[in-house]
Amino acid sequence: MNSRAIPDQPAAATAPLRADFANLIDGELVAGNEWFEVINPATGQAFARAPRVSRPELDRAVASARRAFNSWRATPLAERRAAIVRMAGILTDNTAALAQLLTQEQGKPLGQARDEISRAASQSVGMAQILISDELLEESAERRIELKYFPLGVVGVITPWNAPINLAAGPLVAALYTGNTVVLKPSPYTPLCTLKIAALLREVFPPGVLNVVAGPDELGEWMTAHPGIDKISFTGSVATGKQVMASCAGNLKRFTLELGGNDAAIVLDDVDPRAIAPKLFFSAFVNSGQVCMAIKRIYAHESIYEELCGALAEEATKARVGSGLDPDVQLGPIQNLEQYQKIIAILNDTTAQGARILAGGRVPAGPGYFFPPTIVADIDDRARLVQEEQFGPILPVLKYSDPEDALRRANDTRFGLSGSVWGTDVERATRLAARLEVGTAWVNQHRTTSATVPFGGAKESGMGRQYAQLGLKGYMEPRVISVLKS
Ligand code: NAD
C-alpha cells in the first residue's frame, strides 16, 4: 500500500489566467483592484483569477442590500416568484457553459456539474411554489390573534466548495422569495461559476437585491460580524460553523448552519449485497465523496459482510477516475490541496492501523489531486476514517452481528446530518432508521432531497433547516398581532 507523502505537483502554469470575472455590488459589475488565483484541481495549476472584494466594497454591498430591502419586501410575492422562475430559466439556458466552468474549478465530472445546475434550477422553482400562510391563533368575541411572518432584512449567504451552485441556490432563493435581500460569498476555492451567475442575474433582480462578493475566509468573518447583516446562512464545516455562530452573537443575527456529516448506512442481514452495492457505492463516491450527506461509514451484518465488501471493491475497481472534462470519467479529483492532503493522511493512518484495503489505496503521482476510490475493511471504530468526516473517496465497511450494536455505533458521534438503513423487510428497517440521531433517516436510499422536504443536521451537523416551509420560515421573523375587539 502507498504510504508516501503528497505526490509532487508541477511548477506554476505559464498560460495566461482567465480574468473575465467581477463582483456584483449594487447592480454593478466591479472588478476591483485586487484578485486571487483559482486552481483547476485536475491539473493543480491556476487557470483563472477572481476579484478580491475590499472591506469598503463589502460595506457598499451591504448598504445597497439594506436600501433595496424596503422595495423588495414590498414587491408582491407573485413578482418575486416570477423573478426566481426567470433565474431558474437563465441557469437552464446557460447550463453547458456553466457546467464546463464548474468542472474546471470544482473538478466534478461534467455530467455531475450539469446535474448540479439543473438541480439548482428545479429546486429554486420548487421552493418558489411554497406558501407561507398566516395563522389565526384565536378568533373570539373578545380577541383576534394572528401570527404573520415577515422578512428579516439582509441575509449573508456563505457557501462551501463541494457544490457551489446548488448550495448557493437553496439559501439564495429562500432569502429572496421570502422578501429579504442578499450578500452572497462563495468559497475562495470555487468562486467563478457563482460570479458568472451573478452577472447573468443582473437583468433579473433590481440593484442591491442580490450582491455577490468573492474573497478569502476573512471576508466570511467580516460578514458574520457585520452590523448591517441580519442573518447568516452558512454551509460549511463544523469547526467554521461554530465560529460563525459565535460571531453572529455580536448583533444577535439569526443563522442557519448546514454543517458536516459522518453518515452511517446500516445494511441488514436480509439484503442482496450484490444488488445494493452499486447504490451504496454511488451514494458514497459521487463527487469523489465530497458531499455532506454522502455515506461515510457502512455497518454490514456479518452474514453478508464479505460479499458486500467484495461487491463494493468491484465497483471501486471499475470506476474511472480522471479529469472531469473527459466524458467517460466517473470520479474527478479532490477539489483542493488541503483536502487532498487530509485524505492522504487518513489513508496513511488507516494502513498504519493494519486495516484491509480492498480496492484503491494507491495515490498516483501528480499532476492533479487524484485519489482512487478506496474500500477499507476490518478497521477499528476509533480510527480517524471512522471518527472524522473524511469528505473524500475512501470508505470504511465495519462488521456487526447485532443490529442494536450497529445502531449504537452509528449514533456514537457528534455528527448527526443523515443516515440510512438497508433491508428487504422494510418495516424492520424503518423502525431502526427512526432511531438514527440525524436530521434525515432514509430507508433503502440515501441522498434523496427535494424543495418541499426540510433538510438539515442534528447534533453538531447544523442548526435550522433549508428547503420546505420549515426552511423558509428560518428567513422570516414571526410576529403576533393581537387585537382586543371591544
Ligand atoms: P469551510 O467551513 O472551510 O468553508 C465554508 C465557507 O466558509 C467558505 O466560503 C469559507 O471561505 C467560509 N469561511 C471560512 N472561515 C470562515 C469564518 N471564520 N467565518 C465565516 N466564514 C468563513 O467548509 P468547506 O471546506 O468549504 O466545505 C466542506 C464542509 O462543508 C464539509 O464539512 C461538508 O460536510 C460541509 N457541507 C455541509 C452541507 C450541508 O448541507 N450540511 C453541504 C455541503 C457541505
Short mmCIF file of C-alpha atoms and ligand atoms in Angstrom, two decimals:
data_model
loop_
_atom_site.label_atom_id
_atom_site.label_comp_id
_atom_site.label_asym_id
_atom_site.label_seq_id
_atom_site.Cartn_x
_atom_site.Cartn_y
_atom_site.Cartn_z
CA MET A 1 0.00 0.00 0.00
CA ASN A 2 1.04 3.54 -0.66
CA SER A 3 2.21 5.39 2.42
CA ARG A 4 4.27 8.18 0.97
CA ALA A 5 3.62 11.86 1.41
CA ILE A 6 1.96 14.17 -1.09
CA PRO A 7 2.78 13.41 -4.74
CA ASP A 8 4.81 16.16 -6.40
CA GLN A 9 2.83 18.85 -8.13
CA PRO A 10 4.20 20.57 -11.22
CA ALA A 11 5.54 24.11 -11.20
CA ALA A 12 3.13 27.00 -11.67
CA ALA A 13 1.42 27.36 -15.04
CA THR A 14 2.64 29.86 -17.57
CA ALA A 15 -0.61 30.08 -19.58
CA PRO A 16 -2.43 33.40 -19.17
CA LEU A 17 -5.10 33.31 -16.48
CA ARG A 18 -8.71 33.81 -17.42
CA ALA A 19 -9.80 37.07 -15.80
CA ASP A 20 -13.34 37.82 -17.02
CA PHE A 21 -14.93 37.79 -13.54
CA ALA A 22 -16.35 40.57 -11.38
CA ASN A 23 -18.20 41.04 -8.11
CA LEU A 24 -21.81 42.20 -8.27
CA ILE A 25 -22.37 45.20 -5.99
CA ASP A 26 -25.46 47.38 -6.11
CA GLY A 27 -26.30 46.13 -9.60
CA GLU A 28 -22.82 46.92 -10.98
CA LEU A 29 -20.06 44.53 -12.00
CA VAL A 30 -16.99 45.55 -10.02
CA ALA A 31 -13.63 44.08 -11.00
CA GLY A 32 -11.81 45.86 -8.14
CA ASN A 33 -8.08 46.31 -7.64
CA GLU A 34 -7.16 43.02 -6.03
CA TRP A 35 -7.56 39.42 -7.10
CA PHE A 36 -6.70 35.84 -6.18
CA GLU A 37 -5.94 32.74 -8.24
CA VAL A 38 -8.29 29.83 -8.76
CA ILE A 39 -6.79 26.37 -9.29
CA ASN A 40 -8.07 23.63 -11.56
CA PRO A 41 -7.77 20.54 -9.30
CA ALA A 42 -7.36 18.24 -12.30
CA THR A 43 -4.05 19.95 -13.14
CA GLY A 44 -3.08 21.51 -9.81
CA GLN A 45 -2.48 24.77 -11.67
CA ALA A 46 -4.12 28.17 -11.57
CA PHE A 47 -6.32 28.82 -14.61
CA ALA A 48 -8.24 31.94 -13.63
CA ARG A 49 -8.24 34.85 -11.24
CA ALA A 50 -11.15 36.14 -9.25
CA PRO A 51 -11.69 39.66 -7.93
CA ARG A 52 -10.99 40.01 -4.21
CA VAL A 53 -13.53 42.31 -2.60
CA SER A 54 -12.22 45.00 -0.25
CA ARG A 55 -13.75 45.93 3.10
CA PRO A 56 -15.25 49.22 1.75
CA GLU A 57 -16.72 47.28 -1.20
CA LEU A 58 -18.37 44.82 1.21
CA ASP A 59 -19.79 47.76 3.15
CA ARG A 60 -21.15 49.14 -0.12
CA ALA A 61 -22.76 45.78 -0.95
CA VAL A 62 -24.40 45.60 2.49
CA ALA A 63 -25.59 49.21 2.28
CA SER A 64 -27.12 48.60 -1.15
CA ALA A 65 -28.84 45.44 0.12
CA ARG A 66 -30.28 47.46 3.02
CA ARG A 67 -31.56 50.15 0.63
CA ALA A 68 -33.08 47.56 -1.71
CA PHE A 69 -34.80 45.74 1.17
CA ASN A 70 -37.65 48.23 1.54
CA SER A 71 -38.83 47.95 -2.04
CA TRP A 72 -38.07 44.23 -2.43
CA ARG A 73 -40.06 43.27 0.68
CA ALA A 74 -42.98 45.31 -0.70
CA THR A 75 -42.77 43.62 -4.13
CA PRO A 76 -45.75 41.28 -4.47
CA LEU A 77 -44.95 37.63 -3.82
CA ALA A 78 -46.07 36.72 -7.36
CA GLU A 79 -43.41 39.07 -8.79
CA ARG A 80 -40.70 37.69 -6.52
CA ARG A 81 -41.74 34.18 -7.57
CA ALA A 82 -41.60 35.19 -11.25
CA ALA A 83 -38.08 36.58 -10.79
CA ILE A 84 -36.94 33.29 -9.26
CA VAL A 85 -38.52 31.32 -12.10
CA ARG A 86 -36.65 33.60 -14.56
CA MET A 87 -33.45 32.96 -12.63
CA ALA A 88 -34.02 29.20 -12.96
CA GLY A 89 -34.59 29.64 -16.70
CA ILE A 90 -31.29 31.50 -17.02
CA LEU A 91 -29.47 28.71 -15.19
CA THR A 92 -31.04 26.16 -17.53
CA ASP A 93 -30.28 28.16 -20.70
CA ASN A 94 -26.63 28.54 -19.66
CA THR A 95 -26.08 25.03 -18.33
CA ALA A 96 -23.46 23.99 -20.90
CA ALA A 97 -21.09 26.93 -20.33
CA LEU A 98 -21.64 26.99 -16.56
CA ALA A 99 -21.07 23.23 -16.22
CA GLN A 100 -17.79 23.49 -18.12
CA LEU A 101 -16.60 26.23 -15.75
CA LEU A 102 -17.86 24.35 -12.69
CA THR A 103 -15.91 21.26 -13.72
CA GLN A 104 -12.77 23.35 -14.25
CA GLU A 105 -12.90 24.99 -10.84
CA GLN A 106 -14.50 22.22 -8.77
CA GLY A 107 -13.29 19.07 -10.52
CA LYS A 108 -16.53 17.06 -10.67
CA PRO A 109 -17.33 15.22 -13.93
CA LEU A 110 -19.24 17.29 -16.49
CA GLY A 111 -22.39 15.17 -16.14
CA GLN A 112 -22.46 15.80 -12.39
CA ALA A 113 -21.79 19.51 -12.99
CA ARG A 114 -24.78 19.65 -15.36
CA ASP A 115 -26.88 17.75 -12.78
CA GLU A 116 -25.91 20.26 -10.10
CA ILE A 117 -27.02 23.22 -12.22
CA SER A 118 -30.28 21.62 -13.31
CA ARG A 119 -30.97 20.63 -9.71
CA ALA A 120 -30.33 24.22 -8.57
CA ALA A 121 -32.84 25.38 -11.19
CA SER A 122 -35.56 22.84 -10.35
CA GLN A 123 -35.17 23.24 -6.57
CA SER A 124 -35.43 27.01 -7.00
CA VAL A 125 -38.70 26.72 -8.90
CA GLY A 126 -39.93 24.17 -6.36
CA MET A 127 -39.19 26.46 -3.41
CA ALA A 128 -40.89 29.40 -5.06
CA GLN A 129 -44.19 27.46 -5.12
CA ILE A 130 -44.31 27.03 -1.33
CA LEU A 131 -46.79 29.21 0.52
CA ILE A 132 -46.20 30.64 3.97
CA SER A 133 -49.68 31.26 5.29
CA ASP A 134 -50.66 33.48 8.18
CA GLU A 135 -52.05 31.54 11.13
CA LEU A 136 -55.19 32.51 13.00
CA LEU A 137 -54.46 31.64 16.62
CA GLU A 138 -57.67 32.95 18.17
CA GLU A 139 -60.93 34.37 16.85
CA SER A 140 -63.35 35.01 19.72
CA ALA A 141 -65.88 37.66 20.68
CA GLU A 142 -63.14 39.34 22.63
CA ARG A 143 -60.00 38.98 20.57
CA ARG A 144 -58.45 38.21 17.21
CA ILE A 145 -54.88 36.90 17.32
CA GLU A 146 -52.90 36.26 14.16
CA LEU A 147 -49.37 35.01 13.56
CA LYS A 148 -47.71 36.50 10.48
CA TYR A 149 -44.23 36.09 9.02
CA PHE A 150 -42.04 38.97 7.84
CA PRO A 151 -38.66 39.03 6.09
CA LEU A 152 -35.62 39.64 8.29
CA GLY A 153 -33.65 42.12 6.17
CA VAL A 154 -30.21 41.46 4.69
CA VAL A 155 -29.11 37.83 4.55
CA GLY A 156 -25.43 36.91 4.21
CA VAL A 157 -25.05 33.59 2.38
CA ILE A 158 -21.70 31.78 2.75
CA THR A 159 -21.09 28.65 0.68
CA PRO A 160 -18.51 25.81 0.50
CA TRP A 161 -16.60 24.38 -2.48
CA ASN A 162 -18.19 20.98 -2.96
CA ALA A 163 -21.44 22.00 -4.70
CA PRO A 164 -21.13 25.78 -5.01
CA ILE A 165 -24.13 26.36 -7.27
CA ASN A 166 -26.71 24.12 -5.67
CA LEU A 167 -25.67 25.16 -2.16
CA ALA A 168 -25.93 28.83 -3.11
CA ALA A 169 -29.29 28.42 -4.84
CA GLY A 170 -31.05 26.93 -1.78
CA PRO A 171 -30.40 29.77 0.70
CA LEU A 172 -30.43 32.45 -2.01
CA VAL A 173 -33.90 31.53 -3.21
CA ALA A 174 -35.20 31.04 0.33
CA ALA A 175 -33.99 34.53 1.25
CA LEU A 176 -35.16 36.34 -1.89
CA TYR A 177 -38.52 34.59 -2.15
CA THR A 178 -39.38 35.49 1.43
CA GLY A 179 -38.56 39.18 0.76
CA ASN A 180 -35.00 39.53 2.05
CA THR A 181 -32.04 40.89 0.11
CA VAL A 182 -28.73 39.05 -0.14
CA VAL A 183 -24.97 39.37 0.02
CA LEU A 184 -23.54 36.05 -1.18
CA LYS A 185 -19.95 34.88 -0.70
CA PRO A 186 -18.74 31.74 -2.50
CA SER A 187 -15.78 29.66 -1.31
CA PRO A 188 -12.41 31.08 -2.42
CA TYR A 189 -11.72 27.66 -3.98
CA THR A 190 -14.76 27.85 -6.28
CA PRO A 191 -15.90 31.44 -6.82
CA LEU A 192 -16.07 31.56 -10.62
CA CYS A 193 -19.38 29.96 -11.56
CA THR A 194 -21.15 31.91 -8.80
CA LEU A 195 -19.71 35.18 -10.15
CA LYS A 196 -20.79 34.29 -13.71
CA ILE A 197 -24.31 33.54 -12.48
CA ALA A 198 -24.38 36.87 -10.62
CA ALA A 199 -23.58 38.67 -13.87
CA LEU A 200 -26.36 36.77 -15.66
CA LEU A 201 -28.85 37.68 -12.91
CA ARG A 202 -28.29 41.45 -13.16
CA GLU A 203 -31.24 41.65 -15.50
CA VAL A 204 -33.49 39.67 -13.14
CA PHE A 205 -33.16 41.36 -9.75
CA PRO A 206 -33.20 45.12 -9.08
CA PRO A 207 -29.85 46.67 -7.97
CA GLY A 208 -28.93 45.74 -4.41
CA VAL A 209 -31.34 42.81 -4.10
CA LEU A 210 -28.57 40.34 -4.95
CA ASN A 211 -24.90 41.14 -4.32
CA VAL A 212 -22.15 38.59 -4.88
CA VAL A 213 -18.67 39.18 -3.44
CA ALA A 214 -15.61 36.93 -3.61
CA GLY A 215 -12.70 36.75 -1.22
CA PRO A 216 -10.85 34.61 1.32
CA ASP A 217 -12.16 33.22 4.62
CA GLU A 218 -11.59 36.64 6.21
CA LEU A 219 -14.43 38.02 4.09
CA GLY A 220 -16.75 35.48 5.74
CA GLU A 221 -15.62 36.78 9.14
CA TRP A 222 -16.37 40.37 8.08
CA MET A 223 -19.84 39.28 7.04
CA THR A 224 -20.71 37.37 10.21
CA ALA A 225 -19.59 40.37 12.31
CA HIS A 226 -21.24 42.99 10.07
CA PRO A 227 -23.88 45.06 11.89
CA GLY A 228 -25.76 45.63 8.61
CA ILE A 229 -26.47 41.91 8.09
CA ASP A 230 -29.47 40.40 9.87
CA LYS A 231 -28.99 36.71 9.18
CA ILE A 232 -26.24 34.36 8.07
CA SER A 233 -26.99 31.23 6.09
CA PHE A 234 -23.81 29.22 6.33
CA THR A 235 -22.93 25.93 4.67
CA GLY A 236 -19.53 24.50 5.53
CA SER A 237 -17.54 22.61 8.14
CA VAL A 238 -18.50 22.10 11.78
CA ALA A 239 -15.41 23.97 13.00
CA THR A 240 -16.20 27.08 10.94
CA GLY A 241 -19.89 26.79 11.78
CA LYS A 242 -19.05 27.20 15.47
CA GLN A 243 -17.05 30.35 14.72
CA VAL A 244 -19.92 31.70 12.63
CA MET A 245 -22.38 31.07 15.44
CA ALA A 246 -20.15 32.84 17.97
CA SER A 247 -19.65 35.81 15.67
CA CYS A 248 -23.39 36.11 14.95
CA ALA A 249 -23.91 36.77 18.66
CA GLY A 250 -22.50 40.29 18.10
CA ASN A 251 -25.85 41.67 16.93
CA LEU A 252 -27.88 38.51 17.58
CA LYS A 253 -28.04 37.67 13.89
CA ARG A 254 -30.29 34.79 13.02
CA PHE A 255 -28.46 31.89 11.44
CA THR A 256 -28.98 28.65 9.60
CA LEU A 257 -26.00 26.31 9.83
CA GLU A 258 -25.65 23.42 7.36
CA LEU A 259 -22.52 21.62 8.51
CA GLY A 260 -20.53 18.45 8.03
CA GLY A 261 -21.73 14.88 8.41
CA ASN A 262 -20.45 11.37 9.01
CA ASP A 263 -23.41 9.47 7.62
CA ALA A 264 -23.75 5.81 8.52
CA ALA A 265 -25.51 3.24 6.34
CA ILE A 266 -26.63 0.15 8.26
CA VAL A 267 -27.01 -2.87 5.99
CA LEU A 268 -29.23 -5.58 7.46
CA ASP A 269 -28.82 -9.33 7.00
CA ASP A 270 -31.76 -9.78 4.59
CA VAL A 271 -30.40 -7.73 1.66
CA ASP A 272 -28.92 -8.96 -1.58
CA PRO A 273 -25.43 -7.43 -1.21
CA ARG A 274 -24.69 -7.52 -4.96
CA ALA A 275 -27.94 -5.74 -5.79
CA ILE A 276 -27.40 -2.85 -3.38
CA ALA A 277 -23.62 -2.43 -3.78
CA PRO A 278 -23.87 -0.08 -6.81
CA LYS A 279 -26.37 2.14 -4.97
CA LEU A 280 -24.22 2.25 -1.83
CA PHE A 281 -21.14 2.92 -3.93
CA PHE A 282 -22.75 5.82 -5.77
CA SER A 283 -24.11 7.32 -2.52
CA ALA A 284 -20.62 7.24 -1.02
CA PHE A 285 -18.46 8.20 -4.01
CA VAL A 286 -20.45 10.71 -6.06
CA ASN A 287 -18.40 13.92 -6.40
CA SER A 288 -15.47 11.80 -5.12
CA GLY A 289 -17.11 11.55 -1.70
CA GLN A 290 -17.12 15.34 -1.27
CA VAL A 291 -20.78 15.53 -0.33
CA CYS A 292 -22.07 16.47 3.13
CA MET A 293 -24.67 13.69 3.02
CA ALA A 294 -22.52 11.05 1.32
CA ILE A 295 -22.39 7.65 3.02
CA LYS A 296 -19.20 7.89 5.08
CA ARG A 297 -19.41 4.64 7.10
CA ILE A 298 -21.10 1.32 6.25
CA TYR A 299 -22.10 -1.11 9.00
CA ALA A 300 -22.73 -4.51 7.37
CA HIS A 301 -24.15 -7.62 9.04
CA GLU A 302 -21.56 -10.38 9.45
CA SER A 303 -23.61 -12.81 7.28
CA ILE A 304 -23.27 -10.59 4.18
CA TYR A 305 -20.10 -8.72 5.14
CA GLU A 306 -17.54 -10.37 2.86
CA GLU A 307 -19.89 -10.46 -0.12
CA LEU A 308 -20.78 -6.78 0.26
CA CYS A 309 -17.12 -5.82 0.69
CA GLY A 310 -16.26 -7.76 -2.47
CA ALA A 311 -19.08 -6.17 -4.47
CA LEU A 312 -18.09 -2.65 -3.32
CA ALA A 313 -14.47 -3.34 -4.20
CA GLU A 314 -15.58 -4.41 -7.70
CA GLU A 315 -17.47 -1.13 -8.14
CA ALA A 316 -14.41 0.80 -6.98
CA THR A 317 -12.11 -1.04 -9.34
CA LYS A 318 -14.47 -0.41 -12.30
CA ALA A 319 -14.91 3.32 -11.64
CA ARG A 320 -12.95 5.61 -13.96
CA VAL A 321 -11.00 8.40 -12.26
CA GLY A 322 -9.70 11.39 -14.22
CA SER A 323 -10.33 14.90 -15.42
CA GLY A 324 -13.99 15.77 -15.16
CA LEU A 325 -13.88 17.12 -18.72
CA ASP A 326 -13.33 13.57 -20.04
CA PRO A 327 -16.85 12.25 -20.77
CA ASP A 328 -16.01 8.70 -19.62
CA VAL A 329 -14.82 9.74 -16.18
CA GLN A 330 -16.98 8.99 -13.10
CA LEU A 331 -14.75 10.38 -10.34
CA GLY A 332 -12.91 13.68 -10.64
CA PRO A 333 -10.04 14.93 -8.46
CA ILE A 334 -10.18 16.06 -4.84
CA GLN A 335 -11.13 19.73 -5.01
CA ASN A 336 -8.14 21.33 -3.27
CA LEU A 337 -4.67 20.56 -2.00
CA GLU A 338 -5.58 20.93 1.69
CA GLN A 339 -8.38 18.37 1.38
CA TYR A 340 -6.18 16.08 -0.74
CA GLN A 341 -3.50 16.14 1.96
CA LYS A 342 -6.12 15.34 4.59
CA ILE A 343 -7.37 12.30 2.65
CA ILE A 344 -3.82 11.03 2.15
CA ALA A 345 -3.15 11.44 5.88
CA ILE A 346 -6.32 9.48 6.66
CA LEU A 347 -5.24 6.74 4.23
CA ASN A 348 -1.83 6.59 5.87
CA ASP A 349 -3.43 6.32 9.32
CA THR A 350 -5.76 3.59 8.04
CA THR A 351 -2.94 1.48 6.64
CA ALA A 352 -0.79 2.08 9.73
CA GLN A 353 -3.61 0.61 11.83
CA GLY A 354 -3.50 -2.59 9.78
CA ALA A 355 -6.94 -2.29 8.17
CA ARG A 356 -7.55 -4.23 4.94
CA ILE A 357 -7.55 -2.12 1.76
CA LEU A 358 -9.82 -3.98 -0.68
CA ALA A 359 -9.60 -1.55 -3.60
CA GLY A 360 -7.71 1.65 -4.35
CA GLY A 361 -5.26 2.91 -1.75
CA ARG A 362 -2.52 3.83 -4.26
CA VAL A 363 -2.27 7.56 -4.83
CA PRO A 364 -0.99 8.32 -8.33
CA ALA A 365 1.77 10.86 -8.93
CA GLY A 366 0.55 14.32 -9.99
CA PRO A 367 -0.36 16.44 -11.76
CA GLY A 368 -3.77 16.95 -10.23
CA TYR A 369 -5.26 15.92 -6.89
CA PHE A 370 -6.40 12.44 -7.94
CA PHE A 371 -7.20 9.74 -5.41
CA PRO A 372 -8.58 6.30 -6.34
CA PRO A 373 -11.88 5.09 -4.83
CA THR A 374 -10.75 3.12 -1.81
CA ILE A 375 -12.70 0.47 0.13
CA VAL A 376 -11.47 -0.39 3.64
CA ALA A 377 -12.46 -3.45 5.69
CA ASP A 378 -11.66 -4.61 9.23
CA ILE A 379 -10.98 -1.17 10.64
CA ASP A 380 -11.16 -0.17 14.29
CA ASP A 381 -14.13 2.03 15.31
CA ARG A 382 -11.67 4.53 16.83
CA ALA A 383 -9.68 5.07 13.61
CA ARG A 384 -9.70 8.54 12.04
CA LEU A 385 -11.51 7.19 8.96
CA VAL A 386 -14.45 6.15 11.14
CA GLN A 387 -14.44 9.04 13.61
CA GLU A 388 -13.87 12.01 11.29
CA GLU A 389 -15.67 13.31 8.24
CA GLN A 390 -13.28 12.09 5.53
CA PHE A 391 -15.02 14.05 2.73
CA GLY A 392 -13.23 12.05 0.06
CA PRO A 393 -13.27 8.75 -1.87
CA ILE A 394 -12.30 6.37 0.94
CA LEU A 395 -14.98 4.31 2.67
CA PRO A 396 -14.80 2.05 5.75
CA VAL A 397 -17.00 -1.07 5.90
CA LEU A 398 -17.49 -2.23 9.50
CA LYS A 399 -18.86 -5.57 10.67
CA TYR A 400 -21.64 -6.14 13.23
CA SER A 401 -23.63 -9.10 14.47
CA ASP A 402 -26.44 -7.38 16.41
CA PRO A 403 -28.40 -4.51 14.75
CA GLU A 404 -28.69 -2.81 18.15
CA ASP A 405 -24.90 -2.69 18.28
CA ALA A 406 -24.78 -1.25 14.74
CA LEU A 407 -27.27 1.45 15.76
CA ARG A 408 -25.29 2.30 18.89
CA ARG A 409 -22.07 2.64 16.86
CA ALA A 410 -23.81 4.65 14.13
CA ASN A 411 -25.09 7.09 16.77
CA ASP A 412 -21.82 7.22 18.70
CA THR A 413 -20.73 10.53 17.14
CA ARG A 414 -21.24 14.27 17.47
CA PHE A 415 -22.27 14.37 13.79
CA GLY A 416 -25.97 13.96 13.00
CA LEU A 417 -26.65 15.01 9.42
CA SER A 418 -28.29 11.95 7.88
CA GLY A 419 -28.11 8.18 7.67
CA SER A 420 -29.79 5.15 6.16
CA VAL A 421 -30.86 1.58 6.82
CA TRP A 422 -30.99 -1.02 4.05
CA GLY A 423 -33.16 -4.14 4.32
CA THR A 424 -35.73 -6.24 2.49
CA ASP A 425 -38.08 -6.19 5.49
CA VAL A 426 -38.93 -2.50 5.08
CA GLU A 427 -40.81 -2.22 8.37
CA ARG A 428 -37.90 -3.57 10.36
CA ALA A 429 -35.51 -1.25 8.50
CA THR A 430 -37.82 1.73 9.11
CA ARG A 431 -38.05 1.04 12.85
CA LEU A 432 -34.26 1.07 13.08
CA ALA A 433 -33.87 4.13 10.83
CA ALA A 434 -36.25 6.15 13.02
CA ARG A 435 -33.77 5.71 15.88
CA LEU A 436 -30.81 7.22 14.00
CA GLU A 437 -29.92 10.54 15.67
CA VAL A 438 -29.97 12.56 12.45
CA GLY A 439 -31.85 15.24 10.52
CA THR A 440 -32.82 12.79 7.76
CA ALA A 441 -33.07 9.00 8.04
CA TRP A 442 -33.54 7.14 4.76
CA VAL A 443 -34.61 3.55 4.14
CA ASN A 444 -33.21 1.71 1.09
CA GLN A 445 -31.96 5.01 -0.35
CA HIS A 446 -29.54 7.77 0.56
CA ARG A 447 -29.12 11.38 -0.57
CA THR A 448 -32.66 11.98 -1.84
CA THR A 449 -33.81 15.53 -1.11
CA SER A 450 -36.35 17.92 -2.58
CA ALA A 451 -37.50 21.52 -2.37
CA THR A 452 -40.51 20.54 -0.27
CA VAL A 453 -38.69 18.36 2.28
CA PRO A 454 -36.71 20.11 5.03
CA PHE A 455 -33.01 19.24 5.20
CA GLY A 456 -30.51 19.92 7.97
CA GLY A 457 -28.46 18.41 10.72
CA ALA A 458 -28.99 17.15 14.26
CA LYS A 459 -26.25 17.47 16.90
CA GLU A 460 -23.15 19.25 15.53
CA SER A 461 -24.19 18.82 11.90
CA GLY A 462 -26.14 22.04 11.97
CA MET A 463 -28.90 24.22 13.25
CA GLY A 464 -32.11 25.09 11.46
CA ARG A 465 -33.28 23.63 8.17
CA GLN A 466 -33.15 24.51 4.48
CA TYR A 467 -35.99 23.95 2.00
CA ALA A 468 -39.70 23.42 2.62
CA GLN A 469 -41.89 25.67 4.71
CA LEU A 470 -39.77 24.95 7.77
CA GLY A 471 -36.65 26.18 5.97
CA LEU A 472 -38.32 29.29 4.54
CA LYS A 473 -39.58 30.31 7.97
CA GLY A 474 -35.94 30.46 9.07
CA TYR A 475 -35.61 33.53 6.82
CA MET A 476 -38.56 35.25 8.47
CA GLU A 477 -39.47 36.75 11.81
CA PRO A 478 -42.79 35.61 13.28
CA ARG A 479 -44.95 38.48 14.53
CA VAL A 480 -48.11 38.15 16.64
CA ILE A 481 -50.87 40.67 16.00
CA SER A 482 -53.33 40.57 18.88
CA VAL A 483 -56.46 42.75 18.63
CA LEU A 484 -58.84 43.42 21.54
CA LYS A 485 -62.17 43.78 19.78
CA SER A 486 -64.31 45.94 22.06
P1 NAD B 1 -15.39 25.70 5.38
O1 NAD B 1 -16.10 25.76 6.67
O2 NAD B 1 -13.91 25.66 5.38
O3 NAD B 1 -15.77 26.97 4.46
C1 NAD B 1 -17.09 27.24 4.08
C2 NAD B 1 -17.21 28.72 3.75
O4 NAD B 1 -16.98 29.50 4.94
C3 NAD B 1 -16.22 29.23 2.72
O5 NAD B 1 -16.88 30.18 1.91
C4 NAD B 1 -15.16 29.91 3.58
O6 NAD B 1 -14.45 30.93 2.90
C5 NAD B 1 -16.01 30.50 4.69
N1 NAD B 1 -15.31 30.73 5.96
C6 NAD B 1 -14.15 30.17 6.40
N2 NAD B 1 -13.85 30.60 7.64
C7 NAD B 1 -14.84 31.46 7.99
C8 NAD B 1 -15.13 32.22 9.18
N3 NAD B 1 -14.32 32.19 10.25
N4 NAD B 1 -16.25 32.95 9.21
C9 NAD B 1 -17.10 32.96 8.16
N5 NAD B 1 -16.89 32.28 7.01
C10 NAD B 1 -15.77 31.53 6.93
O7 NAD B 1 -16.01 24.45 4.60
P2 NAD B 1 -15.56 23.83 3.21
O8 NAD B 1 -14.28 23.08 3.42
O9 NAD B 1 -15.63 24.87 2.16
O10 NAD B 1 -16.76 22.80 2.92
C11 NAD B 1 -16.74 21.46 3.30
C12 NAD B 1 -17.62 21.24 4.51
O11 NAD B 1 -18.95 21.71 4.25
C13 NAD B 1 -17.78 19.78 4.86
O12 NAD B 1 -17.70 19.63 6.26
C14 NAD B 1 -19.19 19.46 4.39
O13 NAD B 1 -19.80 18.36 5.02
C15 NAD B 1 -19.89 20.73 4.66
N6 NAD B 1 -21.13 20.83 3.89
C16 NAD B 1 -22.35 20.76 4.54
C17 NAD B 1 -23.53 20.76 3.81
C18 NAD B 1 -24.88 20.65 4.46
O14 NAD B 1 -25.87 20.94 3.80
N7 NAD B 1 -24.98 20.28 5.71
C19 NAD B 1 -23.46 20.85 2.42
C20 NAD B 1 -22.22 20.91 1.81
C21 NAD B 1 -21.05 20.91 2.55
#
